[in-house]
XYZ file of C-alpha atoms in Angstrom:
345
model
C 88.450 79.121 144.635
C 91.546 80.970 145.656
C 93.399 81.289 142.353
C 94.224 84.945 141.797
C 94.254 86.539 138.388
C 95.903 89.689 137.206
C 93.948 92.539 138.759
C 94.452 96.127 137.585
C 96.564 98.548 139.543
C 95.039 101.942 140.427
C 96.771 103.515 137.442
C 95.717 100.834 134.992
C 92.528 100.471 132.999
C 89.895 98.025 134.227
C 89.922 94.936 131.974
C 86.668 93.900 130.302
C 85.909 90.327 129.242
C 83.130 89.495 126.789
C 81.630 86.076 127.525
C 79.823 84.441 124.639
C 78.675 80.960 123.749
C 75.748 79.209 122.135
C 72.543 78.342 123.990
C 73.194 75.811 126.749
C 76.960 76.261 126.813
C 76.970 77.062 130.533
C 77.396 80.835 130.576
C 74.750 81.386 133.252
C 76.222 78.575 135.372
C 79.620 80.269 135.109
C 78.159 83.638 136.102
C 76.477 82.109 139.131
C 79.781 80.477 140.030
C 81.590 83.820 139.869
C 78.884 85.650 141.798
C 78.717 82.970 144.477
C 82.330 81.968 145.101
C 84.618 83.716 147.563
C 87.394 84.566 145.101
C 88.338 87.854 146.741
C 87.898 89.933 143.590
C 85.498 92.757 142.824
C 83.979 91.649 139.537
C 81.060 93.336 137.807
C 78.902 91.040 135.692
C 76.762 92.734 133.050
C 73.982 90.423 131.946
C 72.028 90.977 128.722
C 68.938 89.095 129.839
C 68.790 89.486 133.579
C 65.986 86.979 134.068
C 68.275 84.142 133.067
C 70.486 84.542 136.119
C 69.281 82.582 139.132
C 70.776 84.679 141.896
C 67.674 86.115 143.571
C 68.603 84.932 147.047
C 71.951 86.707 146.965
C 70.922 90.127 145.714
C 71.422 93.281 147.724
C 70.118 96.337 145.925
C 72.705 99.098 145.946
C 71.651 101.468 143.199
C 68.634 103.696 142.678
C 68.667 102.727 139.010
C 67.642 99.180 140.011
C 70.137 97.938 137.458
C 73.207 97.394 139.633
C 73.111 94.756 142.335
C 75.887 94.140 144.824
C 76.674 90.579 145.846
C 77.719 89.383 149.273
C 81.193 88.487 147.959
C 81.921 91.965 146.568
C 80.795 91.170 143.034
C 78.309 93.342 141.210
C 75.572 92.171 138.859
C 73.965 94.449 136.286
C 71.463 94.224 133.487
C 71.693 95.800 130.039
C 68.724 95.093 127.808
C 70.108 96.789 124.727
C 73.638 97.545 123.615
C 73.094 101.297 123.858
C 72.846 100.826 127.615
C 76.202 99.094 127.830
C 78.504 102.107 127.851
C 76.199 103.948 130.240
C 76.255 101.066 132.714
C 80.031 100.746 132.418
C 80.277 104.467 133.228
C 78.141 103.912 136.337
C 80.303 101.006 137.432
C 83.537 102.922 136.962
C 82.104 105.864 138.924
C 81.414 103.717 141.996
C 83.642 104.527 144.976
C 85.072 101.002 145.215
C 87.284 100.234 142.242
C 86.496 97.088 140.298
C 89.068 94.433 139.448
C 87.250 93.270 136.347
C 84.093 93.683 134.244
C 82.488 90.646 132.618
C 79.833 91.096 129.935
C 77.688 88.134 128.975
C 76.033 88.090 125.564
C 72.869 86.092 124.924
C 73.256 82.656 123.362
C 72.118 83.730 119.906
C 73.982 87.042 119.899
C 76.777 88.093 117.617
C 79.621 89.105 119.988
C 81.094 91.610 117.551
C 78.773 94.569 118.283
C 79.530 94.239 122.002
C 83.270 94.192 121.310
C 82.867 97.205 119.045
C 81.475 99.170 121.982
C 85.011 99.357 123.359
C 86.469 100.971 120.272
C 84.319 104.058 120.675
C 85.630 107.577 121.043
C 84.328 108.061 124.562
C 86.038 109.190 127.793
C 85.194 105.783 129.289
C 87.831 104.316 126.975
C 90.401 105.940 129.282
C 89.060 103.835 132.167
C 88.440 100.388 130.660
C 90.009 98.160 128.031
C 88.913 94.982 126.290
C 90.771 92.051 127.868
C 89.494 89.125 125.808
C 86.548 87.496 124.077
C 85.878 84.182 125.831
C 83.584 81.628 124.192
C 82.044 78.684 126.033
C 80.986 75.591 124.107
C 78.855 72.631 125.133
C 81.055 69.563 124.595
C 78.043 67.300 124.110
C 75.931 69.366 121.714
C 78.119 71.969 119.984
C 78.963 69.804 116.953
C 75.368 69.618 115.780
C 75.116 73.402 116.037
C 78.337 73.905 114.091
C 76.997 71.759 111.266
C 73.661 73.588 111.083
C 74.109 75.896 108.095
C 70.704 77.532 108.472
C 70.843 78.302 112.171
C 69.191 81.666 111.691
C 68.638 81.622 107.952
C 71.661 83.790 107.275
C 74.660 82.785 109.317
C 75.752 80.374 112.011
C 76.229 82.175 115.327
C 77.784 79.111 116.970
C 80.544 79.246 114.351
C 80.993 83.012 114.617
C 81.313 82.817 118.406
C 84.191 80.352 118.084
C 85.870 82.204 115.228
C 86.043 85.463 117.184
C 87.301 83.993 120.487
C 90.612 84.725 122.168
C 89.988 81.841 124.600
C 87.571 78.905 124.296
C 86.159 76.956 127.253
C 85.038 73.426 126.369
C 82.430 72.876 129.066
C 80.537 69.740 130.166
C 83.481 67.443 129.424
C 82.073 65.124 132.081
C 79.288 64.210 129.640
C 81.526 62.989 126.814
C 84.539 60.716 126.302
C 88.150 61.817 126.005
C 88.032 60.852 122.331
C 85.023 63.108 121.846
C 86.888 66.000 123.470
C 89.916 65.374 121.257
C 87.731 65.340 118.141
C 86.018 68.549 119.237
C 89.383 70.205 119.807
C 90.287 69.405 116.219
C 87.021 70.797 114.905
C 87.456 73.977 116.956
C 91.042 74.314 115.711
C 89.622 74.214 112.206
C 87.657 77.346 113.009
C 90.139 79.154 115.246
C 93.839 78.339 115.061
C 95.032 80.849 117.661
C 92.684 80.761 120.673
C 93.781 78.947 123.817
C 91.523 76.025 124.744
C 90.586 75.085 128.326
C 88.149 72.451 129.605
C 85.661 72.427 132.462
C 82.757 70.600 134.051
C 79.780 72.442 135.539
C 81.466 75.695 134.385
C 83.815 75.552 137.386
C 86.829 77.320 135.947
C 89.995 78.714 137.459
C 89.255 82.395 136.844
C 92.877 83.068 135.968
C 92.212 81.059 132.793
C 89.577 83.485 131.523
C 90.036 86.840 133.296
C 93.014 89.183 133.196
C 94.686 87.295 130.365
C 95.365 90.381 128.249
C 94.552 88.635 124.990
C 93.407 91.778 123.220
C 96.451 93.765 124.300
C 99.332 91.376 123.961
C 97.911 88.962 121.371
C 100.365 86.462 122.770
C 99.623 83.772 120.218
C 100.660 86.152 117.476
C 104.085 86.453 119.027
C 104.498 82.730 118.453
C 103.276 82.677 114.864
C 106.170 82.432 112.470
C 108.758 82.566 115.246
C 110.926 80.055 113.368
C 110.566 81.758 110.014
C 113.268 83.964 108.588
C 111.784 86.545 106.267
C 108.626 87.451 104.412
C 109.624 85.185 101.545
C 108.813 82.381 103.963
C 105.527 83.772 105.205
C 103.505 81.543 107.474
C 99.820 81.045 106.982
C 97.070 78.675 108.045
C 94.122 77.323 106.101
C 91.221 76.518 108.362
C 89.469 73.717 106.511
C 86.488 72.195 108.217
C 83.449 70.184 107.269
C 80.668 72.697 107.246
C 82.041 75.892 105.748
C 85.366 76.107 103.973
C 84.849 79.824 103.308
C 85.922 80.687 106.881
C 89.690 80.964 107.004
C 92.614 82.489 108.827
C 95.612 84.070 107.126
C 98.692 84.688 109.251
C 101.787 86.548 108.074
C 105.080 86.877 109.960
C 108.173 88.810 108.916
C 111.422 89.852 110.523
C 111.369 93.589 110.145
C 109.284 96.728 110.385
C 106.472 98.351 108.456
C 106.182 101.881 107.151
C 103.636 103.480 109.472
C 101.834 105.590 106.860
C 101.705 102.825 104.253
C 100.399 100.287 106.756
C 97.780 102.680 108.111
C 96.531 103.417 104.581
C 96.375 99.719 103.691
C 94.459 98.732 106.834
C 92.042 101.608 106.294
C 91.431 100.391 102.747
C 90.797 96.824 103.973
C 88.410 98.112 106.599
C 86.438 100.150 104.081
C 86.242 97.456 101.417
C 85.984 94.210 103.392
C 84.394 95.086 106.750
C 81.592 92.525 106.377
C 83.814 89.549 105.566
C 86.811 90.481 107.704
C 85.811 89.340 111.196
C 89.017 89.993 113.088
C 92.432 91.534 112.561
C 95.095 91.056 115.213
C 98.692 92.089 114.964
C 101.888 93.009 116.778
C 104.114 95.088 114.540
C 107.434 96.856 114.466
C 107.308 100.342 112.936
C 110.305 101.853 111.180
C 112.231 104.388 113.280
C 110.128 103.750 116.389
C 111.084 101.887 119.559
C 107.576 100.798 120.498
C 105.570 97.798 119.409
C 102.319 98.656 117.684
C 99.235 96.572 118.451
C 96.509 96.152 115.843
C 93.001 95.084 116.824
C 90.077 95.037 114.444
C 86.483 93.858 114.712
C 84.749 94.264 111.355
C 84.877 98.005 110.558
C 86.201 99.043 113.988
C 89.992 99.141 113.952
C 92.472 100.263 116.585
C 96.188 100.616 115.869
C 98.318 102.143 118.603
C 101.719 102.130 120.233
C 102.300 99.692 123.085
C 105.404 98.501 124.935
C 109.005 99.062 123.952
C 110.905 96.434 121.957
C 113.996 96.939 124.090
C 116.698 94.507 122.995
C 114.282 92.066 121.329
C 114.626 91.580 117.570
C 112.003 93.499 115.621
C 109.298 91.500 113.873
C 105.819 92.043 112.508
C 103.045 89.483 112.781
C 99.430 89.800 111.729
C 96.428 87.469 111.507
C 93.241 87.978 109.509
C 90.127 85.900 110.243
C 87.078 86.002 108.004
C 85.129 84.590 105.084
C 86.448 84.250 101.542
C 89.776 85.896 102.339
C 92.149 86.473 99.419
C 95.442 85.143 100.771
C 97.539 86.331 97.843
C 96.138 89.851 98.005
C 96.679 90.058 101.777
C 100.269 88.868 101.457
C 100.927 91.286 98.607
C 99.324 94.185 100.466
C 101.305 93.535 103.616
C 104.581 93.137 101.696
C 104.019 96.551 100.113
C 103.894 98.102 103.589
C 107.318 96.828 104.682
C 109.957 99.459 105.297
C 112.780 99.381 102.804
């Protein structure tokens, strides 16, 4: 595999990808593929349950902590049994003399990916060294549908659904086991849960790494730039309903306007949403113009953790503001009204 992906420059933060997916999706197969192949990149893989990774023959111990293992191809494999260890291990990786190109964190098959993502919104010096690149979810093309339709997967919620809802990119794996019609039907079902994530397919988890690493989904939110691109003003707001068979309470509300927001008003509104609806509001993603400022502002939210900061300059591009909310039982009218109240006069 020789396909390069966007590696960080010395002055740029190391991108972090969170890999999630329900049991049997192929995450471990993908990790083995990355750790085995000669792709020429220095990738650190942080594995929640180390025993699941069948890489014993390739390990070369390189750390006294017995948690960081260096692979023959320059990759690094680590283990983090609990989330509290995650930031500590990332610190150790960043402190190594050879700079990494990428960090990949695999969550267990039944895990909620949100707490892992939240780890990268912390007020910690390590945030100056790393940045969340994307949440990538793998699905088993042959078996995922039955999991999506299981309302009582853990007695409270359906993790298979949540993993798809939160994804920036979705890998439909094991397509060799199903027909093209089955894949097409699955695409439609996934689109019902997540209208903005890019979809890619694979067999045996053999994926062009440029499709899942270094894609900058959390920074650029490229799909948001496309939402409402043909719409004129907030009177013609664009939105999506995500209706699907098993749970119509999960929805996505997208709003696009030509124009800027008042920074203080928007900040106050988002803070209010975070405080009042953190449990039901899974994700917030936005690229916004701010009145009297030349820079784009990027909004990223995972439940109660919200980041809103200046990014690249607009330059000569027309100013616009686009935002997407993903969650359960969202009040579309209230979200539209709240956002409209933040627009600069």
